[in-house]
Coordinates of N, CA and C and ligand atoms in Angstrom, one line a residue:
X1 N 0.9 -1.2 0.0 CA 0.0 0.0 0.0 C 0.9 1.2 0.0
X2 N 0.5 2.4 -0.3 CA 1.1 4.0 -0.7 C 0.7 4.6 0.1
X3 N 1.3 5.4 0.6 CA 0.6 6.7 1.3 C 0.5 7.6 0.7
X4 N -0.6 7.2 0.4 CA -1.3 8.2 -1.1 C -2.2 9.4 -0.4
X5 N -1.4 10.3 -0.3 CA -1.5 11.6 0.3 C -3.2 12.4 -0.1
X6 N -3.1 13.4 -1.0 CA -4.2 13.7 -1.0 C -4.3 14.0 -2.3
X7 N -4.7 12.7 -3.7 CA -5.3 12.7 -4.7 C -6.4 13.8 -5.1
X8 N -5.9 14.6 -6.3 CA -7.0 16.0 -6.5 C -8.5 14.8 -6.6
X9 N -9.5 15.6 -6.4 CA -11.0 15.4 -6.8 C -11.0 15.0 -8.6
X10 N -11.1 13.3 -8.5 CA -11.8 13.5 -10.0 C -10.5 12.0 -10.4
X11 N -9.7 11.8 -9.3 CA -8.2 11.3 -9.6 C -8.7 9.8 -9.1
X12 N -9.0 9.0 -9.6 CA -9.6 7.4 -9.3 C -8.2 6.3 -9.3
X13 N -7.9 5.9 -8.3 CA -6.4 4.8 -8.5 C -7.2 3.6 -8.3
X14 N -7.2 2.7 -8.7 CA -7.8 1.2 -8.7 C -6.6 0.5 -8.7
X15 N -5.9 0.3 -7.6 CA -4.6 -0.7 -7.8 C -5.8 -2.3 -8.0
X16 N -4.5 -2.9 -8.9 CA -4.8 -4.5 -9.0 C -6.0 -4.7 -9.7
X17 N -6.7 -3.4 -10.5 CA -8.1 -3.3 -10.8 C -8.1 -4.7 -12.1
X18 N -6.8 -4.9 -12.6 CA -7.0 -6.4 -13.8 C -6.5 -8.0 -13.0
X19 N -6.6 -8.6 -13.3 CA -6.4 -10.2 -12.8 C -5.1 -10.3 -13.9
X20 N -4.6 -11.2 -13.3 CA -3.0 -11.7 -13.8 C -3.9 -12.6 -15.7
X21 N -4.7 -12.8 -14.7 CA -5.0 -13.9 -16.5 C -5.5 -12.7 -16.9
X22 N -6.5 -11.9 -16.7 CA -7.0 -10.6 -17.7 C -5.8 -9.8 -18.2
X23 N -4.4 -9.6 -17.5 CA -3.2 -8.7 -18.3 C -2.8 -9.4 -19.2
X24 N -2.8 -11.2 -18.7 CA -2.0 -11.8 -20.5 C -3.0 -12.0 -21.6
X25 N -4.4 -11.8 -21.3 CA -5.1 -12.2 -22.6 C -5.1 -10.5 -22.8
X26 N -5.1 -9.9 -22.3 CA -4.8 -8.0 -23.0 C -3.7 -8.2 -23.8
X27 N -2.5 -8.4 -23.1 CA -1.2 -8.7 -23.8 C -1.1 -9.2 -24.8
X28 N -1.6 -10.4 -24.8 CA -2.2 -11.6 -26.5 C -2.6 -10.5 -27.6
X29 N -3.4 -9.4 -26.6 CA -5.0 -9.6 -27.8 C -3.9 -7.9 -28.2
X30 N -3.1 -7.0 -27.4 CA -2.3 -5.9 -27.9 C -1.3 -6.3 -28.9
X31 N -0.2 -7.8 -28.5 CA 0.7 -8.0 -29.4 C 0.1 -8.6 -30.9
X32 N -1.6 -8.9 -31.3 CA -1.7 -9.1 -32.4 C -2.3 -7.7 -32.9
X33 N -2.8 -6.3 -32.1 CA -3.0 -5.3 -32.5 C -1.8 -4.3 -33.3
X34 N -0.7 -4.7 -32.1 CA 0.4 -4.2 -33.1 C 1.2 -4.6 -34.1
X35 N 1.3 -5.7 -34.6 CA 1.5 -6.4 -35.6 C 1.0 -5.5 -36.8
X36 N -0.4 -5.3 -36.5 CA -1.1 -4.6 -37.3 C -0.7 -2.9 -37.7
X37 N -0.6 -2.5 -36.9 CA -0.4 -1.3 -36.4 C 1.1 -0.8 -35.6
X38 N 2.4 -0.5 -36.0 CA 3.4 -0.9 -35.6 C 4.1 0.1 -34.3
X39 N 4.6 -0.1 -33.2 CA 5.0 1.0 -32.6 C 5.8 1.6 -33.6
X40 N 6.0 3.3 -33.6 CA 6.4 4.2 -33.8 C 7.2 5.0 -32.8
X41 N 8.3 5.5 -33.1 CA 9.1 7.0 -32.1 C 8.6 8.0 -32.4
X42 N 7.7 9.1 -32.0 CA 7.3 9.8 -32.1 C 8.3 11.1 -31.5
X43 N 8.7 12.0 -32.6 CA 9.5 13.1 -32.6 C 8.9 14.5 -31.5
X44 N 9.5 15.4 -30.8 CA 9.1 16.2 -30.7 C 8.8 17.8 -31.6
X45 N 8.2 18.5 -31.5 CA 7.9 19.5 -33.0 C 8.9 20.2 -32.5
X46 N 8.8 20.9 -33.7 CA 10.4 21.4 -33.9 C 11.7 21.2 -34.3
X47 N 12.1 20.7 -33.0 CA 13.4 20.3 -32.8 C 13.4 19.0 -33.4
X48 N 12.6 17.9 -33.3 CA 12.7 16.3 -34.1 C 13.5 15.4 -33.2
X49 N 13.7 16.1 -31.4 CA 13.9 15.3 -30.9 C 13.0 13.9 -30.6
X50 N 13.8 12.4 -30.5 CA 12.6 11.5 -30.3 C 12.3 11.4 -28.8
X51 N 11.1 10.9 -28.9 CA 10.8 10.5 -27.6 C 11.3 9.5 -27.3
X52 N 11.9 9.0 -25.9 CA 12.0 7.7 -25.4 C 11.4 6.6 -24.9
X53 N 9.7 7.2 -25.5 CA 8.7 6.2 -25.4 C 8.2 6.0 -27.0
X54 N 7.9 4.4 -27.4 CA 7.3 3.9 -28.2 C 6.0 3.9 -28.1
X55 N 5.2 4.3 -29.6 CA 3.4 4.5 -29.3 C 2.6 4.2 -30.6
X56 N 1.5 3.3 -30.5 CA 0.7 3.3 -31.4 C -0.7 3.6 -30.4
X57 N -1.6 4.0 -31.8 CA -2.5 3.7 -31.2 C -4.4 2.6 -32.0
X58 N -4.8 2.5 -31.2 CA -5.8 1.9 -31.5 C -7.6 3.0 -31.9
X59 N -8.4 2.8 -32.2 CA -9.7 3.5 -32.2 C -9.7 4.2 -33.6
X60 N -10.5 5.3 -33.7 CA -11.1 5.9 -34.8 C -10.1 7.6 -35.3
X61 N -9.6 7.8 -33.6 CA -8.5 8.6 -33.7 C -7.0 8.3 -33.4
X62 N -6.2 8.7 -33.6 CA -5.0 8.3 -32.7 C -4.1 9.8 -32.7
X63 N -2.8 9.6 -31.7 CA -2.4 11.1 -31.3 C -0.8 10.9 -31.7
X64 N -0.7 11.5 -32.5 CA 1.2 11.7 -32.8 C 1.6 12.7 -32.5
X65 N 3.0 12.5 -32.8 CA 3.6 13.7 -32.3 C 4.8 13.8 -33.9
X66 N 5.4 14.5 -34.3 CA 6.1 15.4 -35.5 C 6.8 16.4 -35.0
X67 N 7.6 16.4 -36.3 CA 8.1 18.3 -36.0 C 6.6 19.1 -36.3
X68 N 6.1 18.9 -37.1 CA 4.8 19.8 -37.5 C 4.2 20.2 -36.1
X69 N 3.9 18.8 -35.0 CA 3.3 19.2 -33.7 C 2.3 18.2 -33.1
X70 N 1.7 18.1 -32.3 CA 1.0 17.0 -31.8 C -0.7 17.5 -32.5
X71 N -1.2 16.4 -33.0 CA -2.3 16.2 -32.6 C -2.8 14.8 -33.2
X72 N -4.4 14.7 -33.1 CA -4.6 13.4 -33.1 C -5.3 13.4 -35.2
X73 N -4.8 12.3 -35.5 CA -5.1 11.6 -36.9 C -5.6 10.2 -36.8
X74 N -6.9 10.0 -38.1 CA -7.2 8.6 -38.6 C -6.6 7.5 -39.0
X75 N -5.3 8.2 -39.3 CA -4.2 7.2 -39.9 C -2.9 7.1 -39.1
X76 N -2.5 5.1 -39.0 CA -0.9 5.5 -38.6 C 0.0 6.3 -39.4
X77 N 0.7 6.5 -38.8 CA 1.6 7.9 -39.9 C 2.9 6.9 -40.3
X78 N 3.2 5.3 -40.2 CA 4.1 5.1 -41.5 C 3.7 4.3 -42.2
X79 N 2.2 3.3 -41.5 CA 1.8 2.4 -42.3 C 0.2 3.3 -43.5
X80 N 0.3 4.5 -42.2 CA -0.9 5.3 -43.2 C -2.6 4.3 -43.6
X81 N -2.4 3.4 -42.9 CA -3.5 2.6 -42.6 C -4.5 3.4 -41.2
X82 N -6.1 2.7 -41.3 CA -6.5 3.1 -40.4 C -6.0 2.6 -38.6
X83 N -6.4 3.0 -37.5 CA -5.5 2.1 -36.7 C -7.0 0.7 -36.2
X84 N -5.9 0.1 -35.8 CA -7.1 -0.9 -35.5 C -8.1 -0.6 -34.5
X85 N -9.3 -1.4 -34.3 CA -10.5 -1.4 -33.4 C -9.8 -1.2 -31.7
X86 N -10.9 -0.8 -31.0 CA -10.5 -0.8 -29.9 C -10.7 -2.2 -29.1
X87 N -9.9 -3.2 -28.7 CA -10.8 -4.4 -28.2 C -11.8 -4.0 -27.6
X88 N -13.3 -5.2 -27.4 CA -14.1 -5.0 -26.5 C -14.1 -4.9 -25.0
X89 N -12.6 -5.8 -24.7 CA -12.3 -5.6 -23.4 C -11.9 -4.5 -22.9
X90 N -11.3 -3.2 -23.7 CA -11.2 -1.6 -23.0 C -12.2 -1.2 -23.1
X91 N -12.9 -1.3 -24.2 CA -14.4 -0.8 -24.2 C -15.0 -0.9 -22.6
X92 N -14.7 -2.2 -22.5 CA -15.9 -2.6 -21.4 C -15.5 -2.1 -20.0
X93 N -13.5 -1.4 -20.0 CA -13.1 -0.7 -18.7 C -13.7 0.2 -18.5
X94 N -13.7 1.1 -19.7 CA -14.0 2.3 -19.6 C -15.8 2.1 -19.2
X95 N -16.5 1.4 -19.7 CA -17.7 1.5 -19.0 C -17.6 1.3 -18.2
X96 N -17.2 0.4 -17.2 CA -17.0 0.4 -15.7 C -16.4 1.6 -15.2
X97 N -15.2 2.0 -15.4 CA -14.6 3.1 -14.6 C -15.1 4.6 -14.7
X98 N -15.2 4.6 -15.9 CA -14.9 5.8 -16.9 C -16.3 6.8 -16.8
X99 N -17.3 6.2 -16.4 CA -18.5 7.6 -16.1 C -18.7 8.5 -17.0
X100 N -18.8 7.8 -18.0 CA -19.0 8.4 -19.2 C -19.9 8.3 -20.2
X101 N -20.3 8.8 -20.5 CA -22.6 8.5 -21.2 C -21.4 7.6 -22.9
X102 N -20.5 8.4 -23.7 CA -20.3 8.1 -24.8 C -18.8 7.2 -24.4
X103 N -18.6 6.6 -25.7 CA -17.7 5.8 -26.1 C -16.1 6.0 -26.0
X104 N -15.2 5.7 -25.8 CA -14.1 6.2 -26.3 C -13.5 5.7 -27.8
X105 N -13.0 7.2 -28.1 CA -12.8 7.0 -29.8 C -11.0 6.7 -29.9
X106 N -10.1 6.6 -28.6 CA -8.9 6.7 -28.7 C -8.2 5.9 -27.8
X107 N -7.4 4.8 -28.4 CA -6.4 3.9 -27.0 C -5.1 4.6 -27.6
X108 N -4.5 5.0 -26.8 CA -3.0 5.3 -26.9 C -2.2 4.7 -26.0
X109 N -1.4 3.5 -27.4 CA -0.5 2.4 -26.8 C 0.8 3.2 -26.8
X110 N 1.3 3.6 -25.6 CA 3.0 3.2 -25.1 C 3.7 2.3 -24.6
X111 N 4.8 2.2 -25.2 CA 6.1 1.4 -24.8 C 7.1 2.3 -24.2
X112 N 6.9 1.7 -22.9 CA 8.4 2.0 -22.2 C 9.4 0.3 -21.6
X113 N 10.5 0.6 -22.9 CA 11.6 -0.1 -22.3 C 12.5 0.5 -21.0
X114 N 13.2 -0.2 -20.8 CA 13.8 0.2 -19.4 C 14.2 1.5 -18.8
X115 N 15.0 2.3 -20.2 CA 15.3 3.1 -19.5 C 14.1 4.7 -20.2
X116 N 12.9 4.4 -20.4 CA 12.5 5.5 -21.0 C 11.9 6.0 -20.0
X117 N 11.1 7.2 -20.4 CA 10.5 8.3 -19.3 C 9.8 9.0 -20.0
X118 N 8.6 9.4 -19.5 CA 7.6 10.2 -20.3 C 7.9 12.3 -19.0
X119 N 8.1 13.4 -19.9 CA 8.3 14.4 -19.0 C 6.9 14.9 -18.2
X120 N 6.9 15.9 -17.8 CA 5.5 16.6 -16.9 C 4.8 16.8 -18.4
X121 N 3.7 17.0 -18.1 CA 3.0 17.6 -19.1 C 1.5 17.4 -18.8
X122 N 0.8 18.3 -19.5 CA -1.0 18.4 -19.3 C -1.4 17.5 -20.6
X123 N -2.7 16.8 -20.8 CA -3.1 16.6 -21.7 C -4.1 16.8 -22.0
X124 N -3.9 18.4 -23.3 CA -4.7 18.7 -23.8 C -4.9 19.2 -25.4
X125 N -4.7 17.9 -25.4 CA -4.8 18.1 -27.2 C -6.2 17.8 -27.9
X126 N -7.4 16.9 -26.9 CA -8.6 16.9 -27.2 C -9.4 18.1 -27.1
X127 N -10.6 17.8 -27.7 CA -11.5 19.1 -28.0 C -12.6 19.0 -26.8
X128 N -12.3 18.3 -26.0 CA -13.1 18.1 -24.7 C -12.2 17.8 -24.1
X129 N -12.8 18.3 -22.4 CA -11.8 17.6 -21.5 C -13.1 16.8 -20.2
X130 N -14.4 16.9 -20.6 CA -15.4 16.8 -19.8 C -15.4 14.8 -19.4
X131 N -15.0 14.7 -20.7 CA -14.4 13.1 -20.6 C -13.3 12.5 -19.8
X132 N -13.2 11.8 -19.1 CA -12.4 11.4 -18.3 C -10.9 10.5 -19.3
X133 N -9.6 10.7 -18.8 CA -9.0 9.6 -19.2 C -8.7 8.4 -18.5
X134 N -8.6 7.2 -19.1 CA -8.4 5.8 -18.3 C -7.6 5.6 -18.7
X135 N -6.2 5.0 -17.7 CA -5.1 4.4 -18.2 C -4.9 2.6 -17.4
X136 N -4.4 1.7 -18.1 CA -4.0 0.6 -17.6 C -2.5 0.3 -17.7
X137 N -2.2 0.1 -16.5 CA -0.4 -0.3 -17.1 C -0.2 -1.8 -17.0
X138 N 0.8 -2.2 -17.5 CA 0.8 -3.4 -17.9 C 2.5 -3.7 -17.9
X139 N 2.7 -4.6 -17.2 CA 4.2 -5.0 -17.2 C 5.0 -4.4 -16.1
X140 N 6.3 -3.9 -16.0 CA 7.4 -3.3 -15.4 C 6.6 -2.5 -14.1
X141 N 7.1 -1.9 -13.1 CA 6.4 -0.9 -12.3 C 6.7 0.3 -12.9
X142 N 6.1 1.7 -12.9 CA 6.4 2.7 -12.8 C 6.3 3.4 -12.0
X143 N 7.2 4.7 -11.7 CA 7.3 5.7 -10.8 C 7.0 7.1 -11.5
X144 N 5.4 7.3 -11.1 CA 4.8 7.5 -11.6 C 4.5 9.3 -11.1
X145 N 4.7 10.4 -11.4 CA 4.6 11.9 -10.6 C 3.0 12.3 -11.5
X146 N 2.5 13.3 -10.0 CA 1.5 14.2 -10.4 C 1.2 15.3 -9.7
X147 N 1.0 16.4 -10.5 CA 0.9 17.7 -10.2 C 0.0 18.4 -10.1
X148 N 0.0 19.7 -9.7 CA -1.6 20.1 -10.1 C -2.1 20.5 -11.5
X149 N -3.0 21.4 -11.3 CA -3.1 22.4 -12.8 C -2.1 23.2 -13.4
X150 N -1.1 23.5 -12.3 CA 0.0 24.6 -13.2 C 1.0 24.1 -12.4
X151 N 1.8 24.4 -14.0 CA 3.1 24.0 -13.9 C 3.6 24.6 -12.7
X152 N 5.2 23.4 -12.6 CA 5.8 23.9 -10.7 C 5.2 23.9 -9.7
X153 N 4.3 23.3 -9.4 CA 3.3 23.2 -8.1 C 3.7 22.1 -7.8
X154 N 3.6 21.9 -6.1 CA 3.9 20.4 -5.7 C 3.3 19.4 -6.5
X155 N 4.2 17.9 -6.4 CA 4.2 16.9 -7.0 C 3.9 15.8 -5.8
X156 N 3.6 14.8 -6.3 CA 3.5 13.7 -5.7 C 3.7 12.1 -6.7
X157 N 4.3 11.4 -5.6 CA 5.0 10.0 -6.9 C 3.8 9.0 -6.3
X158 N 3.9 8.3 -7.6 CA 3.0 6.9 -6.9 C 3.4 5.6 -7.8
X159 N 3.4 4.5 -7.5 CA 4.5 3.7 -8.2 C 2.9 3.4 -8.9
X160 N 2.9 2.4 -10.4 CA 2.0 1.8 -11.2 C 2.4 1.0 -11.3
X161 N 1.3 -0.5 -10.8 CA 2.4 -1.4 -11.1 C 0.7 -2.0 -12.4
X162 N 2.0 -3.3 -12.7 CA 0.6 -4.5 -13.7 C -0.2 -4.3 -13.1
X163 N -1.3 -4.0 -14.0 CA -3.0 -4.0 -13.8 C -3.6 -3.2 -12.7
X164 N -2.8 -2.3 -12.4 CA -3.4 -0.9 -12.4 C -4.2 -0.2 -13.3
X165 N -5.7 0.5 -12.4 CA -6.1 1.7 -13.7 C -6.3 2.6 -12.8
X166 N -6.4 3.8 -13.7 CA -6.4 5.1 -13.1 C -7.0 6.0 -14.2
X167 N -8.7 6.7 -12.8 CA -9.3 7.3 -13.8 C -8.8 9.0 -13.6
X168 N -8.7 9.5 -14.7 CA -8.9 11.0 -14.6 C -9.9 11.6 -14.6
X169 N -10.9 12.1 -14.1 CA -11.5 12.9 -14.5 C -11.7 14.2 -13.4
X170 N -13.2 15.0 -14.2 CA -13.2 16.1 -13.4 C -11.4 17.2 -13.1
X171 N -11.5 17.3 -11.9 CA -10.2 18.6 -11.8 C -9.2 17.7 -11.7
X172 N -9.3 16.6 -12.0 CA -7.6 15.7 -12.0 C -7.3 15.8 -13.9
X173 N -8.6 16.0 -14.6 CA -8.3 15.8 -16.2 C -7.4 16.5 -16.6
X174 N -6.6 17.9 -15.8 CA -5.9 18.6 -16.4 C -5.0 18.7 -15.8
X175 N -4.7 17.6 -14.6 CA -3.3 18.0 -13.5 C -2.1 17.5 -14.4
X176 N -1.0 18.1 -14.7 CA 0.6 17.5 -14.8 C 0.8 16.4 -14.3
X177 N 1.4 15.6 -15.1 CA 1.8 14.4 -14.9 C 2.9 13.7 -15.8
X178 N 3.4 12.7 -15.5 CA 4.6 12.1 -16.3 C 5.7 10.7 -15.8
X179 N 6.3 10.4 -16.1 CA 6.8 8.8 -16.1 C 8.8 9.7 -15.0
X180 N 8.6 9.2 -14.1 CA 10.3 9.6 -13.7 C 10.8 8.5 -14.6
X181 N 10.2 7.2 -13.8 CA 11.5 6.1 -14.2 C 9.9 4.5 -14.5
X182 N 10.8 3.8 -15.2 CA 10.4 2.4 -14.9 C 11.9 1.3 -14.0
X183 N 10.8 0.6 -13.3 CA 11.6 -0.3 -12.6 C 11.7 -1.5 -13.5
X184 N 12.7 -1.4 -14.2 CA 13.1 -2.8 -14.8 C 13.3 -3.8 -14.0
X185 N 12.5 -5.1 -14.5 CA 12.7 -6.1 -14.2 C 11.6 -6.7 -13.0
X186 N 10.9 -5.5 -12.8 CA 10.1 -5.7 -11.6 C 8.5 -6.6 -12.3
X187 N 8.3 -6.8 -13.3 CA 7.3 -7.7 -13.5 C 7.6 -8.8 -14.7
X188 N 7.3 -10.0 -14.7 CA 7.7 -11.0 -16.2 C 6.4 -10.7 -17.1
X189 N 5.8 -10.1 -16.7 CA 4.5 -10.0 -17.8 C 4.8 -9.7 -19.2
X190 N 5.5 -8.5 -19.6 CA 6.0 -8.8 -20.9 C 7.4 -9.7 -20.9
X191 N 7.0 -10.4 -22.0 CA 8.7 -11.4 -22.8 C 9.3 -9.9 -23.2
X192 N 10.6 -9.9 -22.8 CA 11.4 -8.9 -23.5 C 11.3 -7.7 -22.0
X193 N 10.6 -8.0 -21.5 CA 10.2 -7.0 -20.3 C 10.0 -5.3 -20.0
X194 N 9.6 -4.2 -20.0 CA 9.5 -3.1 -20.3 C 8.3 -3.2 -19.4
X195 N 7.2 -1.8 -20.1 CA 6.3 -1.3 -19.6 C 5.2 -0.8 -21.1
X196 N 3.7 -1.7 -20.7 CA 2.8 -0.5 -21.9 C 1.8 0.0 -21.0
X197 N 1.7 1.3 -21.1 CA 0.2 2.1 -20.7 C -0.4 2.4 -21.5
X198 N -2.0 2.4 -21.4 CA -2.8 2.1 -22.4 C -3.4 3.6 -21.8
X199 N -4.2 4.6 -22.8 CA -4.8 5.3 -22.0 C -6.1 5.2 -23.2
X200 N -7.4 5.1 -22.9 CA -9.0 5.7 -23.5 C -8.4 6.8 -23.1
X201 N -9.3 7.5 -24.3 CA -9.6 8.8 -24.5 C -11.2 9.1 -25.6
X202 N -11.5 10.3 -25.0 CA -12.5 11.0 -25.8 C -11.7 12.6 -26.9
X203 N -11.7 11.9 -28.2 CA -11.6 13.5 -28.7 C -12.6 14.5 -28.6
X204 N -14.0 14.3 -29.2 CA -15.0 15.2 -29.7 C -16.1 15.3 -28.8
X205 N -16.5 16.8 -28.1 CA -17.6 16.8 -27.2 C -18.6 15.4 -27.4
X206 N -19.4 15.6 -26.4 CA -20.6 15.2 -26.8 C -22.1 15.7 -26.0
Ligands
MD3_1 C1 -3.1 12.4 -14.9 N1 0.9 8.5 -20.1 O1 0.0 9.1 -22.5 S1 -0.8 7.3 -17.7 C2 0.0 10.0 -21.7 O2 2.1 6.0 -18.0 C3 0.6 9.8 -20.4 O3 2.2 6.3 -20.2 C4 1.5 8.1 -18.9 O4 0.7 10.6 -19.6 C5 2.0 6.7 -19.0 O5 -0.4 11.2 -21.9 C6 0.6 8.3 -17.7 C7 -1.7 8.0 -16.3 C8 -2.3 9.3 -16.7 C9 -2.9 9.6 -17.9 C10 -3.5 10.8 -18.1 C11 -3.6 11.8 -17.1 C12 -2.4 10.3 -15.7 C13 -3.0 11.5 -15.9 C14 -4.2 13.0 -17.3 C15 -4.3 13.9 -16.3 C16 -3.8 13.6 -15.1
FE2 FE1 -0.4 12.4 -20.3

């Protein structure tokens, strides 16, 4: 257990919320999604630094990043195909967790190998934020930070481990957040070992 201090309003942690056999038939049912759909490095704009996290995504939208700049597209950007369906079994998280009347139109698959890191950052590249985000992590633990609404304000860490979810919504949809470290080696769930977080998302009001 954490001493999980004082989570903003709207910030849902569900440790252990998947079963060990629900993470490897996710895992099954991701490693034949991306076959399809291939991880990508996603650059930052501008500069064309890459990220140190690997990402595809799944649903009707998905979110890249370029020198051009972030936002979300129908197509993978090298196979230029649509991205695949969302399995039924995120579908079915997000109805449970997610408190949310409409669908989600967006899984965004990352890969973190051992030594990657995702920085602080808000997420708001959707046209709504009334929608909650759901994430599942899967594999490796992470050490995981969150902030408030503006930048430089206290932080707090919380580790993620396999089959964790965690809802966003309400005044947590917009707090800072980001990856310090993964603990390599801390789960055998993936072969090859690392870390994926899956996040539902809503792009378009409703
Ligand atoms: C808190 N992913 O994809 S998931 C991202 O583990 C992202 O890959 C991280 O940040 C990862 O944008 C964190 C947990 C998460 C997702 C969205 C949030 C936490 C959040 C939005 C607001 C506040
Ligand atoms: Fe984020």
């Amino acid at each position: 257990m954490q001493l999980s201090v004082n989570f903003p309003k709207g910030f849902k942690y569900l440790p252990e919320f998947l079963s060990p056999e629900e993470q490897k038939e996710l895992v099954d049912t991701l490693r034949h999604l991306v076959k399809k759909a291939p991880l990508f490095t996603p650059v930052m704009p501008r500069t064309g630094k890459p990220f140190s996290v690997r990402m595809t995504n799944l649903g009707t939208l998905g979110w890249v990043s370029d020198r051009i700049g972030y936002r979300y597209q129908i197509q993978h950007p090298e196979t230029n195909q649509p991205w695949p369906e969302i399995p039924r079994s995120l579908q079915n998280l997000w109805n449970k967790v997610g408190d949310c009347p409409v669908a989600p139109e967006t899984c965004l698959v990352n890969y973190y190998a051992a030594t990657a890191k995702m920085g602080m950052h808000q997420d708001r590249d959707e046209k709504t934020f009334e929608a909650p985000v759901v994430s599942v992590s899967l594999g490796d633990t992470a050490i995981f930070r969150l902030g408030g609404i503006k930048r430089g304000g206290a932080t707090q860490s919380l580790k993620l481990n396999s089959g964790d979810v965690v809802a966003l919504g309400g005044d947590a949809r917009l707090c800072y957040h980001g990856i310090d470290r993964i603990l390599s080696g801390s789960s055998s769930l993936l072969k090859g070992g690392g870390r994926l977080n899956l996040t539902l998302r809503r792009f378009s009001p409703f």
